mmCIF file of C-alpha atoms in Angstrom:
data_model
loop_
_atom_site.group_PDB
_atom_site.id
_atom_site.type_symbol
_atom_site.label_atom_id
_atom_site.label_comp_id
_atom_site.label_asym_id
_atom_site.label_seq_id
_atom_site.Cartn_x
_atom_site.Cartn_y
_atom_site.Cartn_z
ATOM 1 C CA MET A 23 16.893 3.056 108.347
ATOM 2 C CA LYS A 24 17.301 1.776 111.879
ATOM 3 C CA ARG A 25 20.449 3.813 112.369
ATOM 4 C CA ARG A 26 19.188 6.833 110.514
ATOM 5 C CA SER A 27 19.329 10.131 112.433
ATOM 6 C CA PHE A 28 16.732 12.807 111.922
ATOM 7 C CA ILE A 29 16.831 16.577 112.010
ATOM 8 C CA SER A 30 15.566 18.311 115.127
ATOM 9 C CA LYS A 31 12.129 19.893 115.385
ATOM 10 C CA GLY A 32 13.830 23.268 115.689
ATOM 11 C CA THR A 33 15.720 22.877 112.420
ATOM 12 C CA LEU A 34 12.621 21.542 110.717
ATOM 13 C CA GLY A 35 10.698 24.567 111.955
ATOM 14 C CA THR A 36 13.373 26.893 110.582
ATOM 15 C CA PHE A 37 13.251 25.152 107.177
ATOM 16 C CA SER A 38 9.472 25.505 107.134
ATOM 17 C CA ALA A 39 9.697 29.182 108.141
ATOM 18 C CA ILE A 40 12.154 29.908 105.322
ATOM 19 C CA LEU A 41 10.035 28.048 102.757
ATOM 20 C CA GLY A 42 6.821 29.588 104.069
ATOM 21 C CA THR A 43 4.997 26.270 104.155
ATOM 22 C CA GLU A 44 4.916 22.950 105.994
ATOM 23 C CA ILE A 45 7.430 20.327 104.925
ATOM 24 C CA VAL A 46 5.231 17.240 104.629
ATOM 25 C CA PHE A 47 7.126 14.146 105.854
ATOM 26 C CA GLY A 48 9.664 16.580 107.312
ATOM 27 C CA SER A 49 10.169 14.312 110.313
ATOM 28 C CA THR A 50 11.848 11.750 108.062
ATOM 29 C CA ILE A 51 14.551 14.083 106.675
ATOM 30 C CA PRO A 52 17.996 12.629 107.532
ATOM 31 C CA LEU A 53 20.382 14.545 109.765
ATOM 32 C CA GLY A 54 22.488 17.012 107.801
ATOM 33 C CA TYR A 55 20.270 16.921 104.728
ATOM 34 C CA LYS A 56 19.053 20.253 103.390
ATOM 35 C CA PRO A 57 15.885 20.260 101.233
ATOM 36 C CA LEU A 58 16.517 20.970 97.553
ATOM 37 C CA ALA A 59 14.542 24.190 97.756
ATOM 38 C CA LEU A 60 17.169 25.497 100.168
ATOM 39 C CA GLN A 61 20.271 24.099 98.475
ATOM 40 C CA ASP A 62 20.198 26.662 95.687
ATOM 41 C CA PRO A 63 17.837 29.218 97.169
ATOM 42 C CA ASP A 64 16.030 31.858 95.196
ATOM 43 C CA PRO A 65 16.525 34.854 97.516
ATOM 44 C CA PHE A 66 13.361 36.547 96.307
ATOM 45 C CA LYS A 67 11.211 33.540 97.202
ATOM 46 C CA LEU A 68 13.331 32.748 100.249
ATOM 47 C CA PHE A 69 12.714 36.144 101.834
ATOM 48 C CA GLN A 70 9.465 37.091 100.016
ATOM 49 C CA LYS A 71 11.220 39.958 98.240
ATOM 50 C CA ASP A 72 10.301 41.651 94.997
ATOM 51 C CA SER A 73 12.332 40.278 92.085
ATOM 52 C CA ASP A 74 13.503 43.814 91.219
ATOM 53 C CA MET A 75 15.516 43.952 94.450
ATOM 54 C CA THR A 76 19.294 43.752 94.053
ATOM 55 C CA VAL A 77 21.290 40.993 95.767
ATOM 56 C CA LEU A 78 24.706 42.333 96.811
ATOM 57 C CA ASN A 79 25.906 39.335 98.796
ATOM 58 C CA THR A 80 24.719 35.834 99.650
ATOM 59 C CA LYS A 81 27.049 35.033 102.584
ATOM 60 C CA PRO A 82 25.856 36.893 104.501
ATOM 61 C CA TRP A 83 22.641 37.939 102.779
ATOM 62 C CA ASN A 84 22.620 41.590 101.758
ATOM 63 C CA ILE A 85 19.841 42.855 99.489
ATOM 64 C CA GLU A 86 18.780 46.391 98.599
ATOM 65 C CA ALA A 87 15.893 48.156 96.859
ATOM 66 C CA LYS A 88 15.890 50.541 93.925
ATOM 67 C CA ALA A 89 14.588 54.070 94.488
ATOM 68 C CA HIS A 90 11.276 53.591 92.686
ATOM 69 C CA LEU A 91 10.524 50.460 94.754
ATOM 70 C CA LEU A 92 10.457 52.564 97.922
ATOM 71 C CA ASP A 93 7.453 54.645 96.836
ATOM 72 C CA ASP A 94 5.096 53.353 99.583
ATOM 73 C CA LYS A 95 4.677 55.605 102.596
ATOM 74 C CA ILE A 96 5.072 52.534 104.810
ATOM 75 C CA THR A 97 7.698 50.176 103.444
ATOM 76 C CA PRO A 98 6.295 46.656 102.874
ATOM 77 C CA ASN A 99 8.455 43.627 103.549
ATOM 78 C CA LYS A 100 8.977 42.872 99.866
ATOM 79 C CA PHE A 101 10.894 46.135 99.405
ATOM 80 C CA MET A 102 12.839 46.224 102.671
ATOM 81 C CA PHE A 103 16.602 45.918 102.450
ATOM 82 C CA ILE A 104 18.397 43.060 104.200
ATOM 83 C CA ARG A 105 21.727 43.787 105.858
ATOM 84 C CA ASN A 106 23.197 40.810 107.704
ATOM 85 C CA ASN A 107 26.660 40.409 109.195
ATOM 86 C CA GLY A 108 26.465 36.694 109.922
ATOM 87 C CA LEU A 109 24.336 33.675 109.117
ATOM 88 C CA ILE A 110 20.634 33.615 109.986
ATOM 89 C CA PRO A 111 19.945 31.565 113.158
ATOM 90 C CA GLU A 112 18.984 27.989 112.316
ATOM 91 C CA ASN A 113 16.987 26.748 115.283
ATOM 92 C CA ILE A 114 14.578 29.465 116.235
ATOM 93 C CA ASP A 115 11.876 28.422 118.667
ATOM 94 C CA ALA A 116 9.801 31.475 119.557
ATOM 95 C CA ASN A 117 7.948 29.532 122.256
ATOM 96 C CA ASN A 118 11.197 29.126 124.170
ATOM 97 C CA TRP A 119 12.805 32.426 123.210
ATOM 98 C CA SER A 120 14.126 34.554 126.068
ATOM 99 C CA LEU A 121 15.843 37.884 126.623
ATOM 100 C CA THR A 122 18.402 38.316 129.382
ATOM 101 C CA ILE A 123 19.356 41.726 130.759
ATOM 102 C CA ASP A 124 22.814 41.733 132.361
ATOM 103 C CA GLY A 125 26.013 43.782 132.481
ATOM 104 C CA GLU A 126 28.114 45.758 134.970
ATOM 105 C CA SER A 127 25.396 48.350 135.514
ATOM 106 C CA VAL A 128 22.353 46.173 136.058
ATOM 107 C CA GLN A 129 21.023 45.853 139.623
ATOM 108 C CA LYS A 130 20.436 42.124 139.134
ATOM 109 C CA SER A 131 20.391 40.092 135.937
ATOM 110 C CA LYS A 132 16.948 39.065 134.796
ATOM 111 C CA THR A 133 15.542 36.886 132.018
ATOM 112 C CA TYR A 134 12.167 37.295 130.316
ATOM 113 C CA SER A 135 10.419 34.888 128.012
ATOM 114 C CA LEU A 136 9.031 36.382 124.819
ATOM 115 C CA SER A 137 5.483 35.839 126.075
ATOM 116 C CA GLU A 138 6.359 37.646 129.330
ATOM 117 C CA LEU A 139 7.623 40.654 127.411
ATOM 118 C CA LYS A 140 4.415 40.752 125.382
ATOM 119 C CA SER A 141 2.084 40.424 128.386
ATOM 120 C CA LYS A 142 3.899 42.322 131.135
ATOM 121 C CA PHE A 143 4.661 45.567 129.331
ATOM 122 C CA GLN A 144 2.521 48.001 127.348
ATOM 123 C CA GLN A 145 2.946 47.628 123.600
ATOM 124 C CA TYR A 146 3.673 50.536 121.243
ATOM 125 C CA THR A 147 3.762 50.924 117.477
ATOM 126 C CA TYR A 148 5.966 53.465 115.696
ATOM 127 C CA GLN A 149 6.928 53.952 112.083
ATOM 128 C CA LEU A 150 10.719 54.152 112.194
ATOM 129 C CA THR A 151 13.379 54.955 109.593
ATOM 130 C CA LEU A 152 16.198 52.428 109.432
ATOM 131 C CA GLU A 153 19.137 53.110 107.126
ATOM 132 C CA CYS A 154 22.391 51.210 106.766
ATOM 133 C CA GLY A 155 25.363 53.414 107.683
ATOM 134 C CA GLY A 156 26.977 52.301 104.408
ATOM 135 C CA ASN A 157 24.043 53.248 102.179
ATOM 136 C CA GLY A 158 25.585 55.036 99.174
ATOM 137 C CA ARG A 159 29.033 53.484 99.699
ATOM 138 C CA SER A 160 29.369 52.614 95.996
ATOM 139 C CA GLU A 161 30.055 56.268 95.140
ATOM 140 C CA PHE A 162 33.125 56.741 97.323
ATOM 141 C CA ASN A 163 36.548 57.016 95.710
ATOM 142 C CA PRO A 164 38.995 55.576 96.645
ATOM 143 C CA PRO A 165 36.504 52.732 96.937
ATOM 144 C CA ALA A 166 35.655 51.461 100.402
ATOM 145 C CA LYS A 167 35.508 47.725 101.086
ATOM 146 C CA GLY A 168 32.177 46.165 101.885
ATOM 147 C CA ASN A 169 28.807 45.799 100.231
ATOM 148 C CA GLN A 170 28.495 48.365 97.474
ATOM 149 C CA TRP A 171 25.152 49.836 98.478
ATOM 150 C CA THR A 172 23.689 52.373 96.081
ATOM 151 C CA ILE A 173 20.617 54.137 97.482
ATOM 152 C CA GLY A 174 18.268 51.336 98.586
ATOM 153 C CA ALA A 175 19.473 50.393 102.081
ATOM 154 C CA VAL A 176 16.749 52.399 103.795
ATOM 155 C CA SER A 177 13.200 51.603 104.939
ATOM 156 C CA CYS A 178 10.411 52.952 107.123
ATOM 157 C CA ALA A 179 8.120 50.188 108.387
ATOM 158 C CA ASN A 180 5.758 50.027 111.347
ATOM 159 C CA TRP A 181 7.366 48.299 114.320
ATOM 160 C CA THR A 182 5.404 46.989 117.308
ATOM 161 C CA GLY A 183 6.926 45.997 120.615
ATOM 162 C CA VAL A 184 7.632 47.098 124.151
ATOM 163 C CA ARG A 185 9.807 50.046 125.136
ATOM 164 C CA LEU A 186 13.318 49.044 126.139
ATOM 165 C CA ARG A 187 13.226 51.673 128.874
ATOM 166 C CA ASP A 188 10.208 50.018 130.523
ATOM 167 C CA VAL A 189 12.089 46.722 130.644
ATOM 168 C CA LEU A 190 15.210 48.417 132.014
ATOM 169 C CA GLU A 191 13.139 50.097 134.739
ATOM 170 C CA ASP A 192 11.668 46.714 135.654
ATOM 171 C CA VAL A 193 15.127 45.151 135.896
ATOM 172 C CA GLY A 194 16.761 48.095 137.653
ATOM 173 C CA ILE A 195 19.903 49.773 136.410
ATOM 174 C CA LYS A 196 22.691 51.495 138.340
ATOM 175 C CA SER A 197 23.405 55.216 138.166
ATOM 176 C CA ASP A 198 26.726 54.591 136.391
ATOM 177 C CA ALA A 199 25.038 53.065 133.307
ATOM 178 C CA VAL A 200 26.216 54.858 130.162
ATOM 179 C CA TYR A 201 25.638 52.404 127.300
ATOM 180 C CA ILE A 202 23.759 49.274 126.288
ATOM 181 C CA GLY A 203 25.055 46.530 124.002
ATOM 182 C CA TYR A 204 23.008 43.834 122.310
ATOM 183 C CA HIS A 205 23.830 40.170 121.749
ATOM 184 C CA ALA A 206 21.975 37.930 119.336
ATOM 185 C CA ALA A 207 21.521 34.418 118.004
ATOM 186 C CA ASP A 208 22.981 34.931 114.523
ATOM 187 C CA ILE A 209 26.013 32.832 113.586
ATOM 188 C CA HIS A 210 29.492 34.070 112.718
ATOM 189 C CA LEU A 211 30.493 33.308 109.122
ATOM 190 C CA SER A 212 33.239 31.030 110.454
ATOM 191 C CA ARG A 213 30.596 29.179 112.500
ATOM 192 C CA ASN A 214 32.860 29.659 115.506
ATOM 193 C CA PRO A 215 30.398 29.883 118.433
ATOM 194 C CA GLU A 216 32.932 31.971 120.352
ATOM 195 C CA LYS A 217 32.620 34.803 117.828
ATOM 196 C CA GLU A 218 29.717 37.216 117.429
ATOM 197 C CA PRO A 219 29.012 38.566 113.911
ATOM 198 C CA ILE A 220 28.030 41.912 115.384
ATOM 199 C CA SER A 221 27.272 43.273 118.855
ATOM 200 C CA ARG A 222 26.616 46.987 118.837
ATOM 201 C CA GLY A 223 24.793 49.314 121.146
ATOM 202 C CA VAL A 224 23.742 52.867 121.901
ATOM 203 C CA PRO A 225 24.196 55.343 124.766
ATOM 204 C CA ILE A 226 21.760 54.850 127.632
ATOM 205 C CA ALA A 227 19.882 58.053 126.683
ATOM 206 C CA LYS A 228 19.061 56.628 123.239
ATOM 207 C CA ALA A 229 18.097 53.281 124.799
ATOM 208 C CA GLN A 230 15.592 55.103 127.013
ATOM 209 C CA GLN A 231 13.834 57.046 124.262
ATOM 210 C CA ASP A 232 10.127 56.338 123.797
ATOM 211 C CA GLU A 233 10.710 54.974 120.284
ATOM 212 C CA THR A 234 13.509 52.514 121.122
ATOM 213 C CA LEU A 235 11.653 49.214 121.018
ATOM 214 C CA LEU A 236 12.111 45.542 121.655
ATOM 215 C CA ALA A 237 9.983 44.705 118.628
ATOM 216 C CA PHE A 238 8.203 41.482 117.715
ATOM 217 C CA LYS A 239 5.987 42.698 114.871
ATOM 218 C CA MET A 240 6.752 44.449 111.605
ATOM 219 C CA ASN A 241 3.842 45.987 109.713
ATOM 220 C CA GLY A 242 1.393 44.175 111.973
ATOM 221 C CA GLU A 243 2.801 40.666 111.511
ATOM 222 C CA ASP A 244 5.546 38.598 113.108
ATOM 223 C CA ILE A 245 8.902 40.019 112.049
ATOM 224 C CA PRO A 246 10.119 38.074 108.986
ATOM 225 C CA LEU A 247 13.021 35.720 109.669
ATOM 226 C CA ALA A 248 15.571 37.801 107.735
ATOM 227 C CA HIS A 249 14.590 40.918 109.651
ATOM 228 C CA GLY A 250 15.082 39.524 113.138
ATOM 229 C CA TYR A 251 12.287 37.102 114.081
ATOM 230 C CA PRO A 252 11.226 36.701 116.825
ATOM 231 C CA LEU A 253 12.733 39.723 118.663
ATOM 232 C CA ARG A 254 14.583 42.768 117.394
ATOM 233 C CA LEU A 255 15.953 45.899 118.999
ATOM 234 C CA VAL A 256 14.854 48.892 116.914
ATOM 235 C CA SER A 257 16.641 52.241 117.290
ATOM 236 C CA GLY A 258 15.135 54.519 114.638
ATOM 237 C CA GLY A 259 17.167 57.363 113.152
ATOM 238 C CA TRP A 260 20.533 55.777 113.959
ATOM 239 C CA PRO A 261 22.558 53.415 111.755
ATOM 240 C CA ALA A 262 20.483 50.262 111.315
ATOM 241 C CA SER A 263 23.388 48.279 112.775
ATOM 242 C CA THR A 264 22.218 49.513 116.198
ATOM 243 C CA SER A 265 18.873 47.758 115.597
ATOM 244 C CA GLY A 266 20.050 44.264 116.440
ATOM 245 C CA LYS A 267 18.178 41.279 114.983
ATOM 246 C CA TRP A 268 17.419 37.981 116.785
ATOM 247 C CA VAL A 269 18.236 39.682 120.107
ATOM 248 C CA ASN A 270 18.491 37.416 123.153
ATOM 249 C CA ARG A 271 20.660 39.451 125.531
ATOM 250 C CA ILE A 272 21.203 43.109 126.330
ATOM 251 C CA SER A 273 24.075 44.203 128.529
ATOM 252 C CA ILE A 274 23.911 47.419 130.545
ATOM 253 C CA ARG A 275 27.415 48.839 130.454
ATOM 254 C CA ASN A 276 29.289 51.277 132.678
ATOM 255 C CA LYS A 277 31.433 52.158 129.665
ATOM 256 C CA GLU A 278 31.046 52.466 125.930
ATOM 257 C CA HIS A 279 30.046 49.025 124.634
ATOM 258 C CA ASP A 280 33.041 47.161 123.202
ATOM 259 C CA GLY A 281 31.278 44.377 121.268
ATOM 260 C CA ALA A 282 31.990 43.207 117.729
ATOM 261 C CA LYS A 283 31.997 46.106 115.217
ATOM 262 C CA MET A 284 32.053 48.794 117.901
ATOM 263 C CA THR A 285 35.751 49.564 117.481
ATOM 264 C CA GLY A 286 38.311 50.542 114.839
ATOM 265 C CA THR A 287 36.737 51.798 111.616
ATOM 266 C CA SER A 288 33.463 49.883 112.051
ATOM 267 C CA TYR A 289 30.541 52.311 111.923
ATOM 268 C CA ARG A 290 32.969 55.136 112.669
ATOM 269 C CA VAL A 291 34.030 58.136 110.617
ATOM 270 C CA PRO A 292 36.971 60.521 111.035
ATOM 271 C CA CYS A 293 36.217 63.073 113.751
ATOM 272 C CA GLU A 294 37.756 65.716 111.460
ATOM 273 C CA PRO A 295 37.704 65.800 107.616
ATOM 274 C CA VAL A 296 40.536 63.907 105.919
ATOM 275 C CA ALA A 297 41.868 63.693 102.354
ATOM 276 C CA PRO A 298 40.484 60.801 100.269
ATOM 277 C CA GLY A 299 42.536 57.662 100.901
ATOM 278 C CA GLU A 300 44.225 59.024 104.011
ATOM 279 C CA LYS A 301 44.853 56.514 106.788
ATOM 280 C CA VAL A 302 43.135 57.532 110.023
ATOM 281 C CA ALA A 303 44.224 56.434 113.488
ATOM 282 C CA ASP A 304 41.603 54.588 115.571
ATOM 283 C CA GLU A 305 41.620 57.294 118.220
ATOM 284 C CA ASP A 306 40.670 59.856 115.566
ATOM 285 C CA MET A 307 37.521 57.954 114.556
ATOM 286 C CA CYS A 308 34.106 58.815 116.049
ATOM 287 C CA ILE A 309 31.074 56.518 116.382
ATOM 288 C CA ILE A 310 28.182 57.276 114.018
ATOM 289 C CA GLU A 311 25.082 58.244 115.964
ATOM 290 C CA SER A 312 22.159 60.135 114.392
ATOM 291 C CA MET A 313 22.044 59.693 110.599
ATOM 292 C CA PRO A 314 22.414 62.828 108.436
ATOM 293 C CA VAL A 315 19.646 64.564 106.478
ATOM 294 C CA LYS A 316 18.801 62.774 103.229
ATOM 295 C CA SER A 317 16.057 62.350 100.632
ATOM 296 C CA LEU A 318 15.013 60.004 97.860
ATOM 297 C CA ILE A 319 12.899 60.578 94.762
ATOM 298 C CA THR A 320 10.687 57.508 94.472
ATOM 299 C CA TYR A 321 8.465 58.685 91.602
ATOM 300 C CA PRO A 322 8.890 58.747 88.706
ATOM 301 C CA LYS A 323 11.488 56.108 87.937
ATOM 302 C CA SER A 324 14.753 57.492 86.586
ATOM 303 C CA GLY A 325 14.619 57.510 82.773
ATOM 304 C CA ALA A 326 11.008 58.682 82.530
ATOM 305 C CA MET A 327 9.949 60.575 79.403
ATOM 306 C CA ILE A 328 7.370 63.364 79.112
ATOM 307 C CA LYS A 329 6.096 65.368 76.176
ATOM 308 C CA GLU A 330 7.175 68.955 75.562
ATOM 309 C CA GLY A 331 4.952 71.347 77.521
ATOM 310 C CA GLN A 332 3.849 68.618 79.923
ATOM 311 C CA SER A 333 4.358 69.022 83.670
ATOM 312 C CA LEU A 334 5.994 66.366 85.825
ATOM 313 C CA ASN A 335 4.819 65.252 89.258
ATOM 314 C CA ILE A 336 7.559 64.020 91.586
ATOM 315 C CA ARG A 337 7.377 62.552 95.090
ATOM 316 C CA GLY A 338 9.562 60.799 97.621
ATOM 317 C CA HIS A 339 10.713 60.685 101.222
ATOM 318 C CA ALA A 340 13.121 62.680 103.371
ATOM 319 C CA TRP A 341 14.568 61.958 106.810
ATOM 320 C CA ALA A 342 17.138 63.449 109.173
ATOM 321 C CA GLY A 343 18.047 60.992 111.923
ATOM 322 C CA GLU A 344 16.932 62.429 115.269
ATOM 323 C CA LEU A 345 15.791 65.670 113.620
ATOM 324 C CA ASN A 346 12.894 66.683 111.390
ATOM 325 C CA VAL A 347 13.166 67.788 107.777
ATOM 326 C CA SER A 348 12.107 71.437 107.635
ATOM 327 C CA LYS A 349 12.566 72.179 103.924
ATOM 328 C CA MET A 350 12.523 70.181 100.705
ATOM 329 C CA GLU A 351 13.590 71.510 97.296
ATOM 330 C CA TYR A 352 14.186 70.325 93.735
ATOM 331 C CA SER A 353 16.363 71.570 90.897
ATOM 332 C CA ILE A 354 16.241 70.851 87.148
ATOM 333 C CA ASP A 355 19.373 72.847 86.245
ATOM 334 C CA PHE A 356 22.039 70.818 88.074
ATOM 335 C CA GLY A 357 21.686 72.756 91.325
ATOM 336 C CA SER A 358 21.969 76.294 89.928
ATOM 337 C CA THR A 359 18.488 77.201 91.188
ATOM 338 C CA TRP A 360 16.100 75.485 93.592
ATOM 339 C CA ASN A 361 12.323 75.347 93.944
ATOM 340 C CA SER A 362 10.204 74.370 96.932
ATOM 341 C CA CYS A 363 8.483 71.025 97.393
ATOM 342 C CA THR A 364 5.567 70.307 99.700
ATOM 343 C CA ILE A 365 6.830 68.424 102.751
ATOM 344 C CA GLU A 366 4.548 66.579 105.186
ATOM 345 C CA GLU A 367 5.056 66.240 108.930
ATOM 346 C CA PRO A 368 6.219 62.780 110.106
ATOM 347 C CA VAL A 369 3.520 60.449 111.448
ATOM 348 C CA ASN A 370 5.668 60.152 114.572
ATOM 349 C CA ARG A 371 9.184 61.101 115.619
ATOM 350 C CA LEU A 372 11.912 59.244 113.673
ATOM 351 C CA ALA A 373 9.589 58.410 110.739
ATOM 352 C CA TRP A 374 10.488 59.662 107.274
ATOM 353 C CA GLN A 375 8.505 62.518 105.713
ATOM 354 C CA HIS A 376 6.873 62.599 102.306
ATOM 355 C CA PHE A 377 7.474 65.327 99.753
ATOM 356 C CA SER A 378 5.940 66.145 96.408
ATOM 357 C CA ALA A 379 6.104 68.809 93.711
ATOM 358 C CA LYS A 380 4.670 69.594 90.293
ATOM 359 C CA ILE A 381 7.388 70.674 87.853
ATOM 360 C CA SER A 382 6.192 72.687 84.890
ATOM 361 C CA GLY A 383 9.347 74.575 83.991
ATOM 362 C CA PHE A 384 11.038 72.421 81.358
ATOM 363 C CA PRO A 385 11.867 75.058 78.705
ATOM 364 C CA LYS A 386 12.337 72.759 75.691
ATOM 365 C CA LYS A 387 12.973 69.213 74.505
ATOM 366 C CA GLY A 388 16.080 67.493 75.797
ATOM 367 C CA TYR A 389 17.775 65.721 78.686
ATOM 368 C CA TYR A 390 17.226 66.911 82.257
ATOM 369 C CA GLU A 391 18.024 65.761 85.738
ATOM 370 C CA VAL A 392 15.781 66.334 88.737
ATOM 371 C CA TRP A 393 17.801 66.775 91.914
ATOM 372 C CA ALA A 394 16.262 66.657 95.400
ATOM 373 C CA ARG A 395 17.649 68.420 98.463
ATOM 374 C CA ALA A 396 16.411 68.204 102.059
ATOM 375 C CA THR A 397 17.304 70.565 104.907
ATOM 376 C CA ASP A 398 16.984 69.501 108.532
ATOM 377 C CA SER A 399 15.477 71.450 111.450
ATOM 378 C CA GLN A 400 18.914 72.810 112.340
ATOM 379 C CA GLY A 401 19.381 74.306 108.867
ATOM 380 C CA VAL A 402 21.813 71.682 107.564
ATOM 381 C CA GLY A 403 21.153 70.697 103.956
ATOM 382 C CA GLN A 404 22.262 67.762 101.840
ATOM 383 C CA PRO A 405 25.496 68.257 99.876
ATOM 384 C CA MET A 406 24.944 68.331 96.113
ATOM 385 C CA LEU A 407 27.844 65.961 95.540
ATOM 386 C CA LEU A 408 29.651 63.259 97.548
ATOM 387 C CA PRO A 409 30.334 64.340 101.160
ATOM 388 C CA GLY A 410 33.637 63.825 102.995
ATOM 389 C CA TRP A 411 35.536 60.617 102.269
ATOM 390 C CA ASN A 412 35.981 58.087 105.103
ATOM 391 C CA PRO A 413 37.685 54.659 105.216
ATOM 392 C CA LYS A 414 34.475 52.575 105.263
ATOM 393 C CA GLY A 415 32.360 54.725 102.964
ATOM 394 C CA TYR A 416 29.680 55.711 105.470
ATOM 395 C CA LEU A 417 27.080 58.503 105.494
ATOM 396 C CA ASN A 418 26.830 59.363 101.808
ATOM 397 C CA ASN A 419 23.888 61.772 101.889
ATOM 398 C CA ALA A 420 24.511 63.503 98.560
ATOM 399 C CA CYS A 421 21.432 64.767 96.687
ATOM 400 C CA HIS A 422 19.509 62.057 94.901
ATOM 401 C CA ARG A 423 18.829 62.679 91.239
ATOM 402 C CA ILE A 424 16.833 61.101 88.422
ATOM 403 C CA ALA A 425 17.146 61.463 84.646
ATOM 404 C CA ILE A 426 14.225 62.855 82.617
ATOM 405 C CA LYS A 427 13.824 63.231 78.851
ATOM 406 C CA VAL A 428 11.440 65.755 77.357
ATOM 407 C CA ILE A 429 10.403 64.668 73.852
#
């Protein structure tokens, strides 16, 4: 015992945060030992997720919801998808957490502690839609590599933090600034400290929007560990990969950010349509920015049964990246005819909108499908079937549909 080494307070704190409780006698755990509860982790307990969530990958953790689980107007933690590119940071100490602003286009690099960010700048809360660029990838053919997301890599929680633009104004940026890029504390799967799992960014105009936050709360509480505790960049309406978790540095760039997963086919689609399976040169790929118009029926659950002559109430959410959804429709005859839904205004810009309808037109017993179609404020509607193929299977915004049986 004399020569026994012990784990650090930081690691012990991370173990306790993951388990959600104090590890009694934790100070006596030997160096390198991982508690049994973490050796074969139950992801639902580990991340406080509903057991109906679907685990797509464990290294890194990637978990999605099913459509009916996303029925809440504000997505609770237990139904929020997890999309990680690397390993979750192991030694988080929020009391000593800092954010550094640097880069070619910063007047002078500056570092803020987390408490400084919270006290120096006004705090804002927005409900913001975050969707993985690969949501719906499982439908593409030829298949695209990567996590085979179905429809559940989307959420709309309340995020609280300070505006990135206020921090940038405090630091001072040069007139040639065109982009920002984030850096974070997550760990590359190889555990090579020289490699970043992901380091993406957005144009300076997006970084300076009111709703682009350096967030430290999600739904009124500290951001859960898997969602970026203690500090996360949140860029609503754009691929969720631009909302970097565990952020500790932001670089102000005088060029398009060139961090990990900003080049090649990562989060890029062909600038022009291509045939399925066609190889596309890097220079012909364009970065995904605002997400396309999309909708999701969250009630009832696919497979519901109603009696002949009975009406059916449906509801769900629709979103359109930087735009609003101006029209919402449903069809029960495989898209031959469409009927209007009621669509609510968003609670704030970049939040999803709620729709509902009462369907009373089922002519007789049998199998039906309810299809949902949203149209954005520029008149662009969802495609009824799979949109254009791309090498990584991004931006599948085809109409969502559920099966109904009238008995």
